[in-house]
């Protein structure tokens, strides 16, 4: 397979010069051919001295492989941007994002003015499940052509970073914020006046919410117009305690491997507690490192995951793991979202109880965050992804088009029970 990788070392800027410098011109960019998994693609590495670049600096840029405009309606081009970020240990790191440019942007008469940062819930400890590879052609992202059709640019960051640190909130939030910095500075028609918003469901809500909490301290120059989050999971510890033995059991190995990915001592501890023989041994547990969310869903469903450990649930309850969950996976403690927020949640969400969502909303409302929170009397966790989709899209359209104040309350919190049953998996 021929490889035509683009290594634009000129995109390695130093410190302050990077931000908001429209530095990328389409004539400088060459095309790569077929997509290669990140674990095998040398493009997914940081250039030397990347640590010296400011967070959000573009380190590498290429046209996304796979001729995306031929696959995604309303897309004129898609780019891969590798950028400097900060990991879960607050150390310099890098991540990758895919930027989809709308067809209308090629129209010199139109003024591009909106960017949607959509955090895909990839929920995997396998770097090859990263959206820039696994979702680059837009599978499972039904709203992408529609968003592009509205003239929005769309950003899909690989927010778990190069070690696929699923569930490590500090890593995920930083990577989302720096992806937005990177795409805003990339040129392609986006400008500092662009309105931008975040959207995420479930695992994507986790990355989005962490970005919103960290933004005031980490990226104070950013000014998001809003954030829509659905199926929220404010307390990972609660959720992890509900997974073993269920259809979602596969999320438990991927979360434990993800949250320890950047913490060698905790990872080593986790591995030291795995059984070495029997039906539930280390080999089966570590298979999770090679599986996407969907594959892991099938591989582990209904398994008692604690069977993999010599001391059962005690490993997860140990201080080494609990400390990580407390620091990296509890929302409501790192900062206050400084943007309007739309929250949608099924009252019968079985993956994260609605009471935990209620508590986070109440916490934010207590410090004046402007929130519309809709609790749906219908449906499960997965159902609400569909049931809430149109309402989230309409809300995002209002913040991105500048009509929010005409349509929604701009101060305080509005909490409502709604009954919206577009989709009910149980009935299928
Ligand atoms: C470009 O703008 C013209 C004039 O406003 C319009 O007729 C045309 O449909 C636009 N093309 C795209 C691709 O948006
Ligand atoms: C592409 O955008 C147009 C609006 O410009 C929209 O009507 C159409 O549905 C979009 N295509 C798809 C496949 O979503
Ligand atoms: C942020 O953007 C909004 C419009 O979306 C504007 O009203 C507000 O003044 C901006 N805030 C800052 C700090 O720039
Ligand atoms: C998170 O959930 C766990 C288990 O339900 C609970 O013990 C803990 O107090 C919760 N943490 C926060 C910050 O609410
Ligand atoms: C470990 O588990 C795998 C299944 O995941 C099995 O094929 C293998 O035989 C087991 N190894 C031992 C030593 O029991
Ligand atoms: C889903 O549909 C089934 C069958 O019509 C119904 O029994 C169930 O109550 C519905 N579930 C929810 C949460 O609305
Ligand atoms: C929504 O429903 C819950 C029961 O799930 C009820 O306790 C609450 O009062 C209702 N809230 C509103 C705003 O109607």
mmCIF file with all atom_site columns, C-alpha atoms and ligand atoms in Angstrom, residues 103-104 106-107 109, ligand 1:
data_model
loop_
_atom_site.group_PDB
_atom_site.id
_atom_site.type_symbol
_atom_site.label_atom_id
_atom_site.label_alt_id
_atom_site.label_comp_id
_atom_site.label_asym_id
_atom_site.label_entity_id
_atom_site.label_seq_id
_atom_site.pdbx_PDB_ins_code
_atom_site.Cartn_x
_atom_site.Cartn_y
_atom_site.Cartn_z
_atom_site.occupancy
_atom_site.B_iso_or_equiv
_atom_site.pdbx_formal_charge
_atom_site.auth_seq_id
_atom_site.auth_comp_id
_atom_site.auth_asym_id
_atom_site.auth_atom_id
_atom_site.pdbx_PDB_model_num
ATOM   1  C CA . UNK A 1 103 ? -19.846 22.637 0.829  1.00 0.00 ? 103 UNK A CA 1
ATOM   2  C CA . UNK A 1 104 ? -21.053 26.200 1.286  1.00 0.00 ? 104 UNK A CA 1
ATOM   3  C CA . UNK A 1 106 ? -16.234 26.869 -1.054 1.00 0.00 ? 106 UNK A CA 1
ATOM   4  C CA . UNK A 1 107 ? -18.669 29.627 -1.950 1.00 0.00 ? 107 UNK A CA 1
ATOM   5  C CA . UNK A 1 109 ? -20.006 34.796 -1.210 1.00 0.00 ? 109 UNK A CA 1
HETATM 6  C C1 . LIG B 2 .   ? -23.251 29.755 -3.489 1.00 0.00 ? 1   LIG B C1 1
HETATM 7  O O1 . LIG B 2 .   ? -23.904 31.003 -3.463 1.00 0.00 ? 1   LIG B O1 1
HETATM 8  C C2 . LIG B 2 .   ? -24.825 31.198 -4.524 1.00 0.00 ? 1   LIG B C2 1
HETATM 9  C C3 . LIG B 2 .   ? -25.339 32.627 -4.445 1.00 0.00 ? 1   LIG B C3 1
HETATM 10 O O2 . LIG B 2 .   ? -25.674 32.991 -3.136 1.00 0.00 ? 1   LIG B O2 1
HETATM 11 C C4 . LIG B 2 .   ? -25.934 30.156 -4.406 1.00 0.00 ? 1   LIG B C4 1
HETATM 12 O O3 . LIG B 2 .   ? -26.834 30.263 -5.476 1.00 0.00 ? 1   LIG B O3 1
HETATM 13 C C5 . LIG B 2 .   ? -25.307 28.750 -4.420 1.00 0.00 ? 1   LIG B C5 1
HETATM 14 O O4 . LIG B 2 .   ? -26.310 27.769 -4.206 1.00 0.00 ? 1   LIG B O4 1
HETATM 15 C C6 . LIG B 2 .   ? -24.245 28.615 -3.361 1.00 0.00 ? 1   LIG B C6 1
HETATM 16 N N1 . LIG B 2 .   ? -23.560 27.313 -3.483 1.00 0.00 ? 1   LIG B N1 1
HETATM 17 C C7 . LIG B 2 .   ? -23.359 26.532 -2.440 1.00 0.00 ? 1   LIG B C7 1
HETATM 18 C C8 . LIG B 2 .   ? -22.607 25.274 -2.728 1.00 0.00 ? 1   LIG B C8 1
HETATM 19 O O5 . LIG B 2 .   ? -23.729 26.784 -1.287 1.00 0.00 ? 1   LIG B O5 1
#
